[in-house]
Tab-separated table of C-alpha atoms in Angstrom:
chain	number	residue	atom	x	y	z
A	1	GLU	CA	7.130	-7.476	-20.036
A	2	ILE	CA	4.272	-5.749	-17.896
A	3	VAL	CA	4.678	-1.951	-18.161
A	4	LEU	CA	2.957	-0.279	-15.311
A	5	THR	CA	2.350	3.997	-15.427
A	6	GLN	CA	1.579	5.258	-12.323
A	7	SER	CA	0.299	9.481	-12.655
A	8	PRO	CA	0.406	12.137	-11.444
A	9	GLY	CA	4.733	11.207	-10.929
A	10	THR	CA	4.160	14.259	-8.109
A	11	LEU	CA	1.367	15.201	-6.036
A	12	SER	CA	1.450	18.460	-4.149
A	13	LEU	CA	-1.536	18.347	-1.470
A	14	SER	CA	-2.626	19.110	2.097
A	15	PRO	CA	-2.397	17.412	4.740
A	16	GLY	CA	-6.282	16.347	5.589
A	17	GLU	CA	-6.905	16.423	2.089
A	18	ARG	CA	-7.139	13.087	-0.258
A	19	ALA	CA	-5.021	11.934	-2.753
A	20	THR	CA	-5.420	9.546	-5.796
A	21	LEU	CA	-2.548	7.141	-7.387
A	22	SER	CA	-3.339	5.742	-10.649
A	23	CYS	CA	-1.224	2.893	-11.328
A	24	ARG	CA	-2.516	1.129	-15.292
A	25	ALA	CA	-1.249	-1.385	-17.052
A	26	SER	CA	0.016	-2.123	-20.501
A	27	GLN	CA	-2.373	-5.125	-20.568
A	28	SER	CA	-4.556	-6.858	-18.512
A	29	VAL	CA	-3.198	-7.719	-15.223
A	30	SER	CA	-5.184	-9.877	-12.011
A	31	SER	CA	-5.782	-7.858	-8.711
A	32	LYS	CA	-4.241	-10.534	-6.988
A	33	ASN	CA	-0.507	-10.067	-8.644
A	34	ILE	CA	-1.178	-5.886	-7.831
A	35	VAL	CA	0.528	-4.398	-4.603
A	36	TRP	CA	1.658	-0.950	-3.988
A	37	TYR	CA	4.384	0.084	-1.491
A	38	GLN	CA	5.278	3.342	0.043
A	39	GLN	CA	9.083	4.946	0.154
A	40	LYS	CA	10.103	7.594	2.885
A	41	PRO	CA	12.993	9.529	2.423
A	42	GLY	CA	16.131	7.760	3.494
A	43	GLN	CA	14.297	4.064	4.642
A	44	ALA	CA	13.607	0.447	2.510
A	45	PRO	CA	10.008	0.426	0.895
A	46	ARG	CA	7.184	-0.527	3.195
A	47	LEU	CA	4.260	-3.086	2.606
A	48	LEU	CA	1.084	-0.692	2.295
A	49	ILE	CA	-1.127	-2.752	-0.487
A	50	TYR	CA	-1.571	-6.650	-1.779
A	51	GLY	CA	-4.651	-8.357	-3.549
A	52	ALA	CA	-5.341	-5.041	-4.528
A	53	SER	CA	-6.792	-3.816	-1.987
A	54	SER	CA	-5.796	-5.074	1.535
A	55	ARG	CA	-4.318	-3.928	3.559
A	56	ALA	CA	-0.736	-4.895	4.610
A	57	THR	CA	-0.598	-5.628	8.535
A	58	GLY	CA	0.027	-1.964	10.532
A	59	ILE	CA	-1.568	0.110	7.802
A	60	PRO	CA	-4.134	2.678	8.682
A	61	ASP	CA	-6.941	2.687	7.518
A	62	ARG	CA	-7.024	5.943	5.397
A	63	PHE	CA	-4.907	3.901	2.946
A	64	SER	CA	-7.043	1.882	0.392
A	65	GLY	CA	-6.564	0.500	-2.718
A	66	SER	CA	-8.814	-0.862	-5.449
A	67	GLY	CA	-9.540	-1.485	-9.247
A	68	SER	CA	-9.180	-4.211	-11.962
A	69	GLY	CA	-8.140	-5.488	-15.312
A	70	THR	CA	-5.381	-2.687	-16.730
A	71	ASP	CA	-6.742	0.734	-13.472
A	72	PHE	CA	-5.742	0.622	-10.328
A	73	THR	CA	-5.625	2.796	-7.532
A	74	LEU	CA	-3.906	3.974	-4.075
A	75	THR	CA	-6.821	6.872	-2.248
A	76	ILE	CA	-4.910	7.855	1.185
A	77	SER	CA	-8.203	9.587	1.876
A	78	ARG	CA	-6.776	12.227	5.456
A	79	LEU	CA	-3.395	13.146	4.032
A	80	GLU	CA	-1.300	13.541	7.485
A	81	PRO	CA	2.677	14.651	6.918
A	82	GLU	CA	3.897	11.680	7.450
A	83	ASP	CA	2.434	10.398	4.214
A	84	LEU	CA	4.948	11.807	2.445
A	85	ALA	CA	6.616	9.401	0.638
A	86	VAL	CA	7.802	8.176	-3.068
A	87	TYR	CA	4.285	4.946	-3.386
A	88	TYR	CA	4.964	2.513	-6.130
A	89	CYS	CA	3.066	0.069	-7.814
A	90	GLN	CA	3.997	-3.448	-8.069
A	91	GLN	CA	2.425	-6.796	-10.711
A	92	TYR	CA	4.039	-9.604	-10.416
A	93	GLY	CA	1.885	-10.986	-14.083
A	94	THR	CA	3.893	-13.893	-16.223
A	95	SER	CA	7.224	-11.861	-14.396
A	96	LEU	CA	6.958	-8.811	-11.882
A	97	THR	CA	7.444	-4.705	-12.499
A	98	PHE	CA	7.694	-1.705	-10.856
A	99	GLY	CA	5.829	1.290	-11.710
A	100	GLY	CA	8.108	5.193	-11.637
A	101	GLY	CA	6.169	5.488	-8.422
A	102	THR	CA	4.343	8.986	-7.450
A	103	LYS	CA	5.580	11.188	-4.750
A	104	VAL	CA	3.666	12.550	-3.024
A	105	GLU	CA	4.564	15.938	-1.172
A	106	ILE	CA	3.067	18.445	1.857
A	107	LYS	CA	1.777	21.231	0.985
B	1	GLU	CA	10.357	-10.476	15.431
B	2	VAL	CA	10.561	-10.638	11.169
B	3	GLN	CA	14.533	-9.401	10.005
B	4	LEU	CA	16.115	-9.332	7.251
B	5	VAL	CA	19.094	-7.276	7.965
B	6	GLN	CA	21.993	-6.090	5.103
B	7	SER	CA	25.693	-5.754	5.021
B	8	GLY	CA	27.719	-2.656	4.767
B	9	ALA	CA	27.989	0.072	2.016
B	10	GLU	CA	30.853	-0.811	-0.952
B	11	VAL	CA	33.134	1.608	-2.788
B	12	LYS	CA	34.665	-0.335	-5.054
B	13	LYS	CA	37.373	0.255	-8.057
B	14	PRO	CA	34.944	-0.987	-12.185
B	15	GLY	CA	36.326	-3.927	-13.429
B	16	GLU	CA	36.861	-5.392	-9.168
B	17	SER	CA	34.182	-8.369	-7.763
B	18	LEU	CA	32.200	-7.599	-4.868
B	19	LYS	CA	29.345	-9.955	-2.765
B	20	ILE	CA	26.695	-8.004	-0.197
B	21	SER	CA	25.154	-9.947	1.625
B	22	CYS	CA	21.078	-10.368	3.431
B	23	LYS	CA	20.569	-12.381	6.871
B	24	GLY	CA	16.979	-13.280	7.432
B	25	SER	CA	16.085	-14.093	11.015
B	26	GLY	CA	12.515	-14.519	13.572
B	27	TYR	CA	11.271	-17.073	10.492
B	28	SER	CA	11.488	-19.909	8.316
B	29	PHE	CA	14.820	-18.939	5.769
B	30	THR	CA	13.967	-21.950	4.086
B	31	ASN	CA	10.714	-21.487	3.120
B	32	ASN	CA	10.310	-18.042	1.201
B	33	TRP	CA	11.725	-16.824	-1.782
B	34	ILE	CA	13.906	-13.737	-1.161
B	35	ALA	CA	13.798	-10.975	-3.892
B	36	TRP	CA	17.097	-8.768	-4.945
B	37	VAL	CA	16.195	-4.844	-6.477
B	38	ARG	CA	17.752	-2.103	-7.339
B	39	GLN	CA	17.496	2.024	-6.616
B	40	MET	CA	19.510	4.217	-8.490
B	41	PRO	CA	20.591	6.904	-7.291
B	42	GLY	CA	17.019	8.726	-7.506
B	43	LYS	CA	15.369	6.702	-9.307
B	44	GLY	CA	12.967	3.632	-8.961
B	45	LEU	CA	12.386	0.233	-8.031
B	46	GLU	CA	13.861	-2.159	-10.214
B	47	TRP	CA	13.625	-6.135	-9.698
B	48	MET	CA	16.670	-8.160	-10.277
B	49	GLY	CA	15.036	-11.429	-9.522
B	50	ILE	CA	14.497	-14.300	-6.537
B	51	ILE	CA	15.954	-16.608	-5.198
B	52	TYR	CA	14.313	-19.701	-2.805
B	53	PRO	CA	17.514	-20.731	-0.245
B	54	GLY	CA	15.702	-24.060	0.124
B	55	ASP	CA	17.443	-24.809	-3.110
B	56	SER	CA	18.443	-21.948	-4.567
B	57	ASP	CA	16.366	-22.422	-7.253
B	58	THR	CA	17.043	-18.975	-8.957
B	59	ARG	CA	14.703	-16.190	-10.992
B	60	TYR	CA	17.092	-13.453	-12.797
B	61	SER	CA	14.855	-10.617	-14.490
B	62	PRO	CA	16.248	-10.873	-18.372
B	63	SER	CA	17.520	-6.950	-17.663
B	64	PHE	CA	20.188	-8.138	-15.048
B	65	GLN	CA	20.412	-12.052	-16.511
B	66	GLY	CA	23.900	-12.912	-17.292
B	67	GLN	CA	24.667	-9.536	-14.569
B	68	VAL	CA	24.841	-10.875	-11.291
B	69	THR	CA	24.553	-13.731	-9.589
B	70	PHE	CA	22.604	-15.183	-6.511
B	71	SER	CA	22.811	-17.922	-4.002
B	72	ALA	CA	22.245	-18.620	-0.553
B	73	ASP	CA	23.771	-20.263	2.784
B	74	LYS	CA	21.168	-22.536	4.200
B	75	SER	CA	23.151	-22.882	7.168
B	76	ILE	CA	23.161	-19.713	8.045
B	77	ASN	CA	20.485	-17.998	7.368
B	78	THR	CA	22.134	-15.596	4.242
B	79	ALA	CA	20.721	-15.161	0.649
B	80	TYR	CA	24.036	-13.547	-1.135
B	81	LEU	CA	24.103	-10.911	-4.485
B	82	GLN	CA	27.741	-10.464	-6.487
B	83	TRP	CA	29.534	-9.338	-9.201
B	84	SER	CA	32.334	-10.669	-10.947
B	85	GLY	CA	32.870	-7.407	-12.641
B	86	LEU	CA	31.589	-4.389	-11.041
B	87	LYS	CA	30.562	-0.699	-14.162
B	88	ALA	CA	30.185	2.149	-12.514
B	89	SER	CA	26.669	2.404	-13.494
B	90	ASP	CA	26.913	-0.390	-11.024
B	91	THR	CA	26.880	2.457	-7.754
B	92	ALA	CA	22.370	1.632	-6.725
B	93	ILE	CA	21.432	0.745	-3.126
B	94	TYR	CA	20.436	-3.244	-3.361
B	95	PHE	CA	17.281	-4.230	-1.205
B	96	CYS	CA	16.435	-8.301	-0.203
B	97	ALA	CA	12.852	-8.469	0.485
B	98	ARG	CA	11.125	-11.134	1.534
B	99	ARG	CA	7.810	-12.706	-0.132
B	100	TYR	CA	5.918	-13.986	1.171
B	101	SER	CA	2.448	-15.569	0.262
B	102	SER	CA	-1.243	-15.990	1.259
B	103	GLY	CA	-4.283	-16.371	-0.365
B	104	GLY	CA	-3.503	-16.055	-4.111
B	105	SER	CA	-1.621	-12.941	-3.584
B	106	ALA	CA	2.293	-13.135	-3.390
B	107	TYR	CA	4.355	-9.887	-2.009
B	108	PHE	CA	7.135	-8.731	-0.574
B	109	ASP	CA	6.913	-7.849	3.182
B	110	TYR	CA	10.052	-7.218	4.773
B	111	TRP	CA	12.854	-6.190	3.456
B	112	GLY	CA	16.298	-5.028	4.344
B	113	GLN	CA	17.685	-1.559	4.964
B	114	GLY	CA	19.650	-1.325	1.755
B	115	THR	CA	23.641	-1.341	0.693
B	116	LEU	CA	24.578	1.153	-0.757
B	117	VAL	CA	27.430	0.207	-3.268
B	118	THR	CA	29.280	3.210	-5.009
B	119	VAL	CA	31.841	1.963	-8.345
B	120	SER	CA	34.046	5.015	-8.927
B	121	SER	CA	37.449	4.927	-10.423
């Protein structure tokens, strides 16, 4: 099973700052198989990024994804107060696993 | 508009059985896999497995194999998750999600609102 390790566990930043979230896989994963979700408090997860770097419909361009092999990154270029959420990466190689999540707090 | 609407919250006792539902609308329900995802209190997302409503082909995560059963009734566009003997450790929110494939990538693009299952004596 491929294990996804997300870091940091919690990120506390001010509005307008840049957030960089990391997702590291225990073995190489095709970029096509990397997905990012946002889960706001009390809500269902929401698709943000698929194929490591393609934004889902309606997602603001301040969200971007990158990476290859074992290291993937979600970047929020300018934090907004509504970006308060937990962000999960997911892979679906031979099986499907989620990372443990990164909580983004707004100062 | 694509929607997945799940059944309401449940409170059960250990050992009881339970079946929760996920009804799809606004798309071809039989042609897209439906996944089930568990979220225990204060914890992250866990993939339980997936079912193809068109022919009820089912794949379980090893962690959930034998613990739950997926089914689907394509005549009413509904997928189900069931337990035959609940445990306190089954207390969680359960989400269904539609799997969509495009350009070689697959992802869960629409999610149900979640069903809270509480198991307590």
